[in-house]
Tab-separated table of C-alpha atoms in Angstrom:
chain	number	residue	atom	x	y	z
A	30	MET	CA	12.706	40.547	80.334
A	31	THR	CA	9.931	38.252	81.327
A	32	SER	CA	8.462	36.140	78.562
A	33	THR	CA	4.745	35.679	78.247
A	34	PRO	CA	3.847	32.099	79.040
A	35	ARG	CA	2.350	30.156	76.166
A	36	SER	CA	-1.018	28.466	76.409
A	37	PRO	CA	-0.803	24.739	76.664
A	38	PRO	CA	-1.473	22.916	73.425
A	39	THR	CA	-5.006	21.835	72.823
A	40	PRO	CA	-5.158	18.091	73.256
A	41	THR	CA	-5.857	16.171	70.098
A	42	PRO	CA	-9.027	14.149	70.433
A	43	SER	CA	-8.529	10.455	70.115
A	44	PRO	CA	-9.809	9.123	66.804
A	45	GLY	CA	-13.078	7.335	66.860
A	46	PRO	CA	-13.790	4.169	65.002
A	47	LYS	CA	-13.199	4.573	61.275
A	48	SER	CA	-16.003	3.828	58.866
A	49	SER	CA	-15.170	1.090	56.428
A	50	PRO	CA	-14.663	2.331	52.853
A	51	THR	CA	-17.119	1.189	50.270
A	52	PRO	CA	-15.548	-1.823	48.641
A	53	VAL	CA	-14.799	-1.484	44.918
A	54	ALA	CA	-15.488	-4.620	42.975
A	55	PRO	CA	-12.467	-5.755	40.989
A	56	PRO	CA	-12.908	-6.004	37.248
A	57	THR	CA	-14.212	-9.305	36.068
A	58	ALA	CA	-11.983	-11.551	34.047
A	59	GLY	CA	-11.370	-10.146	30.600
A	60	ASP	CA	-12.945	-6.775	31.473
A	61	ALA	CA	-10.588	-3.848	30.819
A	62	VAL	CA	-10.024	-1.342	33.600
A	63	PRO	CA	-11.510	1.877	32.171
A	64	ASP	CA	-9.266	4.712	31.023
A	65	ALA	CA	-10.531	8.156	31.960
A	66	PHE	CA	-11.479	10.160	28.880
A	67	ASP	CA	-8.914	12.879	28.291
A	68	PRO	CA	-9.192	15.160	25.248
A	69	TYR	CA	-5.461	15.926	25.460
A	70	THR	CA	-4.437	12.303	25.048
A	71	SER	CA	-7.400	10.702	23.287
A	72	THR	CA	-7.030	8.725	20.087
A	73	PHE	CA	-9.032	11.124	17.955
A	74	LEU	CA	-10.397	9.414	14.825
A	75	LEU	CA	-13.390	11.496	13.840
A	76	ALA	CA	-14.314	12.054	10.209
A	77	GLY	CA	-13.531	15.712	10.919
A	78	PRO	CA	-12.377	17.718	12.684
A	79	VAL	CA	-9.152	15.762	13.003
A	80	GLN	CA	-6.175	15.908	15.325
A	81	MET	CA	-3.792	18.817	14.832
A	82	HIS	CA	-0.022	18.987	14.917
A	83	PRO	CA	1.532	20.778	17.939
A	84	ARG	CA	2.888	23.418	15.562
A	85	VAL	CA	-0.667	24.198	14.469
A	86	LEU	CA	-1.871	24.364	18.069
A	87	GLN	CA	1.025	26.582	19.072
A	88	ALA	CA	0.302	29.006	16.235
A	89	MET	CA	-3.110	29.727	17.766
A	90	ALA	CA	-1.438	30.786	21.027
A	91	THR	CA	0.170	33.819	19.357
A	92	PRO	CA	-0.696	37.109	21.128
A	93	ALA	CA	-3.313	39.367	19.569
A	94	LEU	CA	-2.248	40.881	16.251
A	95	ASN	CA	-3.286	43.855	14.175
A	96	HIS	CA	-5.070	42.190	11.275
A	97	ARG	CA	-4.401	45.296	9.154
A	98	GLY	CA	-0.729	45.346	10.081
A	99	GLU	CA	2.345	44.335	8.110
A	100	TYR	CA	2.957	41.077	9.982
A	101	PHE	CA	-0.506	39.670	9.370
A	102	HIS	CA	-0.441	40.802	5.760
A	103	GLY	CA	2.669	38.650	5.443
A	104	VAL	CA	0.785	35.689	6.895
A	105	VAL	CA	-2.049	36.137	4.401
A	106	GLY	CA	0.463	36.399	1.568
A	107	GLU	CA	2.082	33.115	2.594
A	108	ILE	CA	-1.302	31.406	2.733
A	109	VAL	CA	-2.189	32.654	-0.744
A	110	ASP	CA	1.119	31.327	-2.087
A	111	LEU	CA	0.510	27.917	-0.473
A	112	LEU	CA	-3.132	27.380	-1.531
A	113	PRO	CA	-2.211	25.723	-4.880
A	114	LEU	CA	-0.823	22.820	-2.819
A	115	VAL	CA	-4.412	22.032	-1.844
A	116	PHE	CA	-6.179	22.647	-5.150
A	117	GLY	CA	-3.444	21.227	-7.388
A	118	ARG	CA	-3.415	24.393	-9.497
A	119	LYS	CA	-3.148	28.140	-9.315
A	120	GLY	CA	-6.098	30.398	-9.995
A	121	HIS	CA	-8.829	32.352	-8.272
A	122	GLN	CA	-8.547	31.199	-4.667
A	123	ALA	CA	-9.778	32.578	-1.363
A	124	VAL	CA	-9.980	31.794	2.351
A	125	LEU	CA	-13.204	32.649	4.176
A	126	THR	CA	-13.746	32.889	7.913
A	127	GLY	CA	-16.535	30.345	8.148
A	128	SER	CA	-16.738	26.566	7.917
A	129	GLY	CA	-17.055	24.671	4.645
A	130	THR	CA	-20.758	25.448	4.529
A	131	ALA	CA	-19.917	29.162	4.261
A	132	GLY	CA	-17.721	28.392	1.273
A	133	LEU	CA	-20.476	26.402	-0.421
A	134	GLU	CA	-22.990	29.163	0.159
A	135	ALA	CA	-20.569	31.771	-1.195
A	136	VAL	CA	-20.083	29.794	-4.412
A	137	ILE	CA	-23.776	29.009	-4.930
A	138	ALA	CA	-24.940	32.529	-4.068
A	139	GLY	CA	-22.353	34.048	-6.368
A	140	LEU	CA	-23.092	31.936	-9.428
A	141	VAL	CA	-26.816	31.104	-9.590
A	142	ARG	CA	-29.978	33.209	-9.783
A	143	PRO	CA	-33.550	32.635	-8.586
A	144	GLU	CA	-34.667	31.757	-12.118
A	145	ASP	CA	-31.925	29.148	-12.567
A	146	ARG	CA	-32.260	25.378	-12.302
A	147	VAL	CA	-29.439	23.471	-10.588
A	148	LEU	CA	-29.006	19.702	-10.841
A	149	VAL	CA	-27.993	18.371	-7.404
A	150	ILE	CA	-26.403	14.907	-7.389
A	151	SER	CA	-27.177	13.307	-4.039
A	152	ASN	CA	-26.512	9.871	-2.623
A	153	GLY	CA	-25.585	10.788	0.927
A	154	HIS	CA	-26.280	13.146	3.805
A	155	PHE	CA	-24.154	16.007	2.468
A	156	GLY	CA	-25.639	15.701	-1.006
A	157	ASP	CA	-29.032	16.157	0.615
A	158	ARG	CA	-27.722	19.183	2.480
A	159	MET	CA	-26.354	20.678	-0.745
A	160	GLU	CA	-29.914	20.549	-2.071
A	161	LYS	CA	-31.055	22.653	0.891
A	162	ILE	CA	-28.355	25.244	0.223
A	163	VAL	CA	-29.250	25.481	-3.468
A	164	GLN	CA	-32.946	25.858	-2.636
A	165	ARG	CA	-32.183	29.167	-0.907
A	166	PHE	CA	-30.879	30.697	-4.138
A	167	ALA	CA	-32.386	28.814	-7.111
A	168	THR	CA	-34.509	25.820	-8.098
A	169	ALA	CA	-32.850	22.579	-6.985
A	170	VAL	CA	-33.522	19.526	-9.162
A	171	PRO	CA	-32.254	16.460	-7.275
A	172	LEU	CA	-30.721	13.444	-8.978
A	173	ARG	CA	-30.858	10.888	-6.190
A	174	GLY	CA	-28.978	7.645	-5.947
A	175	THR	CA	-28.563	4.819	-3.445
A	176	TRP	CA	-26.410	5.867	-0.510
A	177	GLY	CA	-22.944	4.371	-0.899
A	178	GLU	CA	-23.367	3.609	-4.603
A	179	PRO	CA	-22.291	5.749	-7.577
A	180	VAL	CA	-24.963	7.641	-9.443
A	181	SER	CA	-25.734	6.001	-12.776
A	182	LEU	CA	-23.927	7.852	-15.567
A	183	GLU	CA	-26.836	7.015	-17.872
A	184	ALA	CA	-29.260	8.610	-15.408
A	185	LEU	CA	-26.971	11.636	-15.259
A	186	ASP	CA	-26.977	11.966	-19.041
A	187	GLN	CA	-30.764	11.728	-19.121
A	188	ALA	CA	-31.080	14.357	-16.402
A	189	LEU	CA	-28.688	16.724	-18.185
A	190	GLU	CA	-30.632	16.331	-21.420
A	191	SER	CA	-33.781	17.449	-19.587
A	192	GLY	CA	-32.097	20.826	-18.897
A	193	PRO	CA	-31.202	23.563	-19.277
A	194	PHE	CA	-29.278	23.761	-16.013
A	195	ARG	CA	-27.196	26.643	-14.800
A	196	ALA	CA	-25.024	24.336	-12.672
A	197	VAL	CA	-24.505	20.783	-11.441
A	198	THR	CA	-23.370	20.153	-7.862
A	199	LEU	CA	-21.539	17.124	-6.505
A	200	VAL	CA	-20.094	16.029	-3.161
A	201	TYR	CA	-16.719	14.608	-4.185
A	202	ASN	CA	-16.214	12.645	-0.970
A	203	GLU	CA	-19.460	11.782	0.832
A	204	THR	CA	-18.180	11.628	4.407
A	205	SER	CA	-21.505	10.412	5.779
A	206	VAL	CA	-21.065	6.981	4.167
A	207	GLY	CA	-17.314	6.821	3.429
A	208	PHE	CA	-17.860	7.052	-0.332
A	209	THR	CA	-15.905	8.803	-3.117
A	210	HIS	CA	-17.578	9.809	-6.379
A	211	PRO	CA	-15.865	9.227	-9.752
A	212	VAL	CA	-15.511	12.985	-10.182
A	213	GLU	CA	-13.587	12.733	-13.453
A	214	GLU	CA	-16.278	10.716	-15.233
A	215	ILE	CA	-19.097	12.842	-13.879
A	216	GLY	CA	-17.305	16.080	-14.674
A	217	ALA	CA	-16.586	15.042	-18.260
A	218	ARG	CA	-20.309	14.472	-18.859
A	219	VAL	CA	-21.299	17.743	-17.232
A	220	ARG	CA	-18.740	19.575	-19.327
A	221	ARG	CA	-20.222	18.232	-22.564
A	222	HIS	CA	-23.611	19.662	-21.633
A	223	GLY	CA	-22.312	23.078	-20.580
A	224	PRO	CA	-23.470	23.800	-16.984
A	225	LEU	CA	-21.095	25.019	-14.318
A	226	PHE	CA	-19.695	22.128	-12.275
A	227	LEU	CA	-19.562	22.995	-8.552
A	228	VAL	CA	-17.925	20.499	-6.208
A	229	ASP	CA	-18.008	20.103	-2.433
A	230	ALA	CA	-14.468	18.857	-1.742
A	231	ILE	CA	-14.649	19.641	1.969
A	232	SER	CA	-13.451	16.211	3.118
A	233	ALA	CA	-11.637	15.306	-0.116
A	234	LEU	CA	-8.630	17.594	-0.543
A	235	PRO	CA	-5.741	17.160	0.022
A	236	GLY	CA	-6.360	13.520	0.991
A	237	LEU	CA	-7.693	12.709	-2.488
A	238	ALA	CA	-6.352	13.824	-5.850
A	239	PRO	CA	-7.574	17.230	-7.047
A	240	PRO	CA	-9.907	16.927	-10.059
A	241	SER	CA	-7.995	17.213	-13.332
A	242	ASP	CA	-8.774	19.624	-16.153
A	243	ARG	CA	-10.767	16.783	-17.764
A	244	ALA	CA	-13.344	17.083	-14.976
A	245	GLY	CA	-13.923	20.737	-15.810
A	246	VAL	CA	-14.631	21.782	-12.230
A	247	ASP	CA	-15.672	25.439	-11.946
A	248	GLY	CA	-15.943	25.679	-8.169
A	249	LEU	CA	-14.157	23.728	-5.411
A	250	VAL	CA	-14.690	24.176	-1.668
A	251	VAL	CA	-12.394	22.653	0.981
A	252	GLY	CA	-12.805	22.615	4.777
A	253	ALA	CA	-9.726	23.438	6.852
A	254	GLN	CA	-10.533	20.902	9.580
A	255	LYS	CA	-10.398	17.778	7.405
A	256	GLY	CA	-7.432	16.612	5.337
A	257	LEU	CA	-5.495	19.807	6.034
A	258	ALA	CA	-5.564	19.110	9.792
A	259	ALA	CA	-6.176	22.770	10.626
A	260	PRO	CA	-8.829	24.107	13.022
A	261	ALA	CA	-12.483	24.177	12.085
A	262	GLY	CA	-13.849	27.545	11.022
A	263	LEU	CA	-12.204	28.317	7.664
A	264	SER	CA	-13.187	27.386	4.128
A	265	LEU	CA	-10.970	27.451	1.050
A	266	VAL	CA	-12.510	28.270	-2.332
A	267	HIS	CA	-11.216	27.866	-5.892
A	268	LEU	CA	-13.012	29.150	-9.016
A	269	SER	CA	-12.253	28.518	-12.671
A	270	ASP	CA	-11.692	31.423	-15.036
A	271	ARG	CA	-15.218	30.894	-16.363
A	272	ALA	CA	-16.831	30.976	-12.927
A	273	TYR	CA	-14.757	33.970	-11.878
A	274	GLY	CA	-15.917	35.866	-14.942
A	275	GLU	CA	-19.574	35.066	-14.240
A	276	LEU	CA	-19.435	35.802	-10.511
A	277	ASN	CA	-22.231	38.094	-9.282
A	278	PRO	CA	-22.489	37.736	-5.476
A	279	ARG	CA	-25.794	38.111	-3.657
A	280	THR	CA	-24.407	38.020	-0.137
A	281	PHE	CA	-22.421	40.649	1.754
A	282	TYR	CA	-20.097	38.783	4.121
A	283	ASN	CA	-19.535	35.890	1.693
A	284	ASP	CA	-19.021	38.137	-1.339
A	285	LEU	CA	-16.279	36.252	-3.180
A	286	LYS	CA	-15.444	39.243	-5.359
A	287	GLU	CA	-14.510	41.222	-2.269
A	288	HIS	CA	-12.442	38.331	-0.914
A	289	PHE	CA	-10.538	37.867	-4.170
A	290	LYS	CA	-9.912	41.616	-4.432
A	291	SER	CA	-8.598	41.850	-0.861
A	292	LEU	CA	-6.368	38.791	-1.167
A	293	GLU	CA	-4.614	40.392	-4.131
A	294	LYS	CA	-3.330	42.890	-1.538
A	295	ASP	CA	-2.629	40.188	1.088
A	296	ASP	CA	-5.635	41.410	3.040
A	297	THR	CA	-9.155	40.319	3.969
A	298	PRO	CA	-12.365	42.304	3.367
A	299	PHE	CA	-13.594	41.864	6.930
A	300	THR	CA	-12.044	41.052	10.295
A	301	PRO	CA	-10.700	37.508	9.927
A	302	ALA	CA	-10.348	34.810	12.571
A	303	VAL	CA	-6.687	35.692	13.121
A	304	PRO	CA	-5.701	32.634	15.229
A	305	LEU	CA	-7.257	30.317	12.627
A	306	PHE	CA	-5.340	31.997	9.800
A	307	LEU	CA	-2.098	31.578	11.743
A	308	ALA	CA	-2.909	27.901	12.294
A	309	LEU	CA	-3.856	27.424	8.635
A	310	LYS	CA	-0.500	28.806	7.515
A	311	GLU	CA	1.283	26.275	9.725
A	312	ALA	CA	-0.903	23.412	8.458
A	313	LEU	CA	-0.122	24.404	4.872
A	314	LEU	CA	3.604	24.495	5.641
A	315	LEU	CA	3.321	20.976	7.090
A	316	LEU	CA	1.585	19.855	3.896
A	317	LYS	CA	4.373	21.413	1.839
A	318	GLU	CA	7.006	19.605	3.902
A	319	GLU	CA	5.281	16.240	3.517
A	320	THR	CA	4.139	17.046	-0.065
A	321	PRO	CA	0.534	16.518	-1.169
A	322	GLU	CA	1.554	13.418	-3.140
A	323	ARG	CA	3.039	11.704	-0.103
A	324	ARG	CA	0.085	12.629	2.092
A	325	ARG	CA	-2.343	11.159	-0.439
A	326	ALA	CA	-0.236	8.007	-0.748
A	327	ARG	CA	-0.063	7.592	3.027
A	328	ASN	CA	-3.791	8.183	3.504
A	329	HIS	CA	-4.507	5.642	0.723
A	330	GLN	CA	-2.276	2.989	2.290
A	331	GLN	CA	-3.808	3.593	5.714
A	332	ALA	CA	-7.286	3.289	4.204
A	333	GLU	CA	-6.342	0.006	2.505
A	334	ALA	CA	-4.938	-1.339	5.763
A	335	LEU	CA	-8.046	-0.312	7.699
A	336	ARG	CA	-10.308	-1.945	5.115
A	337	ALA	CA	-8.257	-5.134	5.466
A	338	ALA	CA	-8.795	-4.963	9.233
A	339	VAL	CA	-12.550	-4.535	8.740
A	340	THR	CA	-12.662	-7.665	6.577
A	341	ALA	CA	-10.535	-9.630	9.040
A	342	LEU	CA	-13.006	-8.803	11.821
A	343	GLY	CA	-15.914	-10.095	9.767
A	344	LEU	CA	-17.391	-6.612	9.405
A	345	ARG	CA	-18.713	-4.919	6.251
A	346	LEU	CA	-18.197	-1.515	4.734
A	347	TYR	CA	-21.293	0.613	4.210
A	348	PRO	CA	-20.474	1.769	0.661
A	349	ASN	CA	-19.658	-0.190	-2.454
A	350	ALA	CA	-16.053	-1.210	-1.722
A	351	ALA	CA	-14.908	-0.127	-5.196
A	352	TYR	CA	-15.748	3.471	-4.238
A	353	ALA	CA	-14.635	3.387	-0.593
A	354	SER	CA	-13.079	6.638	0.576
A	355	ASP	CA	-9.397	7.069	1.383
A	356	THR	CA	-10.169	9.671	4.047
A	357	VAL	CA	-12.959	8.039	6.088
A	358	THR	CA	-14.194	4.464	6.446
A	359	ALA	CA	-17.858	3.734	7.227
A	360	ILE	CA	-18.407	0.343	8.890
A	361	ARG	CA	-21.705	-1.472	9.409
A	362	TYR	CA	-22.478	-2.750	12.892
A	363	PRO	CA	-22.851	-6.499	13.305
A	364	PRO	CA	-26.179	-7.731	14.692
A	365	GLY	CA	-26.682	-7.031	18.374
A	366	VAL	CA	-24.270	-4.072	18.674
A	367	GLU	CA	-25.944	-0.771	19.571
A	368	ASP	CA	-24.381	2.425	18.245
A	369	SER	CA	-24.416	4.817	21.197
A	370	SER	CA	-23.253	2.254	23.773
A	371	PHE	CA	-20.520	0.968	21.423
A	372	ARG	CA	-19.059	4.427	20.803
A	373	ALA	CA	-19.447	5.339	24.476
A	374	GLY	CA	-17.461	2.213	25.320
A	375	LEU	CA	-14.691	3.240	22.956
A	376	ARG	CA	-14.594	6.670	24.560
A	377	GLU	CA	-14.946	5.723	28.221
A	378	ARG	CA	-12.954	2.499	28.328
A	379	HIS	CA	-10.290	3.149	25.691
A	380	ASN	CA	-10.116	6.942	25.198
A	381	VAL	CA	-10.867	6.440	21.487
A	382	ILE	CA	-13.198	8.797	19.581
A	383	VAL	CA	-14.945	7.756	16.345
A	384	SER	CA	-17.934	9.171	14.453
A	385	GLY	CA	-21.447	7.784	14.231
A	386	GLY	CA	-23.677	7.640	11.183
A	387	GLN	CA	-25.734	10.481	9.720
A	388	GLY	CA	-29.106	10.716	8.036
A	389	ILE	CA	-30.582	7.345	7.091
A	390	ALA	CA	-27.322	5.637	8.174
A	391	LYS	CA	-27.591	6.939	11.743
A	392	GLY	CA	-27.344	4.044	14.186
A	393	GLU	CA	-26.309	1.604	11.455
A	394	ILE	CA	-22.633	2.486	11.131
A	395	PHE	CA	-19.607	3.977	12.815
A	396	ARG	CA	-16.969	5.910	10.920
A	397	ILE	CA	-13.202	6.103	11.370
A	398	GLY	CA	-11.361	9.085	9.915
A	399	HIS	CA	-7.881	8.578	8.442
A	400	MET	CA	-6.963	11.903	6.942
A	401	GLY	CA	-4.567	14.711	7.701
A	402	ILE	CA	-1.649	13.827	9.962
A	403	VAL	CA	-3.118	10.594	11.385
A	404	LYS	CA	-0.463	8.031	12.318
A	405	ASP	CA	-0.482	4.251	12.065
A	406	GLY	CA	-0.262	4.072	15.845
A	407	ASP	CA	-3.522	6.004	16.148
A	408	LEU	CA	-5.322	3.654	13.781
A	409	LEU	CA	-3.873	0.561	15.442
A	410	ALA	CA	-5.065	1.828	18.819
A	411	GLY	CA	-8.485	2.466	17.300
A	412	ILE	CA	-8.697	-1.012	15.771
A	413	ALA	CA	-7.619	-2.647	19.015
A	414	ALA	CA	-10.300	-0.723	20.916
A	415	VAL	CA	-12.941	-1.689	18.352
A	416	GLU	CA	-11.939	-5.339	18.757
A	417	ARG	CA	-12.209	-5.150	22.526
A	418	GLU	CA	-15.648	-3.536	22.416
A	419	LEU	CA	-16.933	-6.060	19.868
A	420	HIS	CA	-15.537	-8.857	22.033
A	421	ARG	CA	-17.229	-7.340	25.075
A	422	ALA	CA	-20.518	-7.304	23.123
A	423	ARG	CA	-19.967	-10.972	22.198
A	424	ALA	CA	-19.815	-10.010	18.522
A	425	LEU	CA	-16.191	-11.113	18.079
A	426	PRO	CA	-14.832	-14.470	19.223
A	427	GLU	CA	-11.111	-13.646	19.296
A	428	LEU	CA	-8.927	-10.566	19.585
A	429	GLY	CA	-6.071	-9.510	17.360
A	430	GLU	CA	-7.132	-10.347	13.807
A	431	GLY	CA	-7.868	-6.747	12.846
A	432	VAL	CA	-4.562	-5.455	14.170
A	433	ARG	CA	-2.660	-8.215	12.388
A	434	ALA	CA	-4.452	-7.515	9.094
A	435	TYR	CA	-3.604	-3.802	9.348
A	436	LEU	CA	0.047	-4.578	10.000
A	437	ARG	CA	0.230	-6.998	7.079
A	438	VAL	CA	-0.727	-4.154	4.740
A	439	ARG	CA	1.290	-1.379	6.350
A	440	GLY	CA	4.237	-3.460	7.586
């Protein structure tokens, strides 16, 4: 059998002269080689949402479920049983598909009427936003204070005496300026005058202590993406017996009566965000394993250590230090440091993410979150990156003092 001859191979052309690559300038002395930003490995220190445990992330990868089926009803039942870990008490509690704002609107819309007057305590961005929510459903009467400073209790008494008021609202932990209100003292005064006391605890619980019975809180709203370290998109609501008895919702989707009624049967009134519920259950189990008391103690110690680092770097807190938050620290920029370029440097050169300011504090501060499952290593990496960016901006003469101060507190 005669084989077919093969064609000769095509000759390879000889290479021509190579063009010289564009030279890359080496980094200058003391200039860090940039790290590429990577959301999977970044040091994530926002004031919310916060980093999530792998167990929480994995829960969201569960295949599609029948939200009216037995398995999901079991998930809802577990969540209901675990909610008192967050609120520090049992009672009328619900989970809504919707961020913390949905929870606030559900509480306000269910408890006030157009003819009502509501006293809105505001000394931060979220206090101002609470006023806007109240205005949709009643007459909002603002009691304003200096951002980062507690509202005068005398001014509160005077305002309450000018009533009547159907309710008083308060942001327990004002994330915008890293400030925590003395909720017990304020609540005791509100209780003496009789209005409902409705509290935005979105960034407070479980990182801060739940208000005691002395505070007389009638409504509490928590965001899943803050101290719980669950995904954004769920709000947790607690009502007192008094508020539950006076509930008369004026919304359809955020009708708390329907949510409470469904949860008694381990169900939801409308189609829930199933992956978020699965993740929330896992985040609550993690909180149970750590215990709320230990999480609060750890967040407090981390906050103290971070505040020590701020002082060691010659920086200043935005709020009155006596009321500084244990879940987020707001830090004033030194002269000559520009907000957007500073935070971009943290992100692009060090893979570190922090929050900027809000409202009247926008451009004046940056904020570091230390809530949920944050580790000391994350905060140390964040402090080191802050030092390097301040040094780069010639606003810090030497490196290392902030890290050392943190370690002296945390060991």
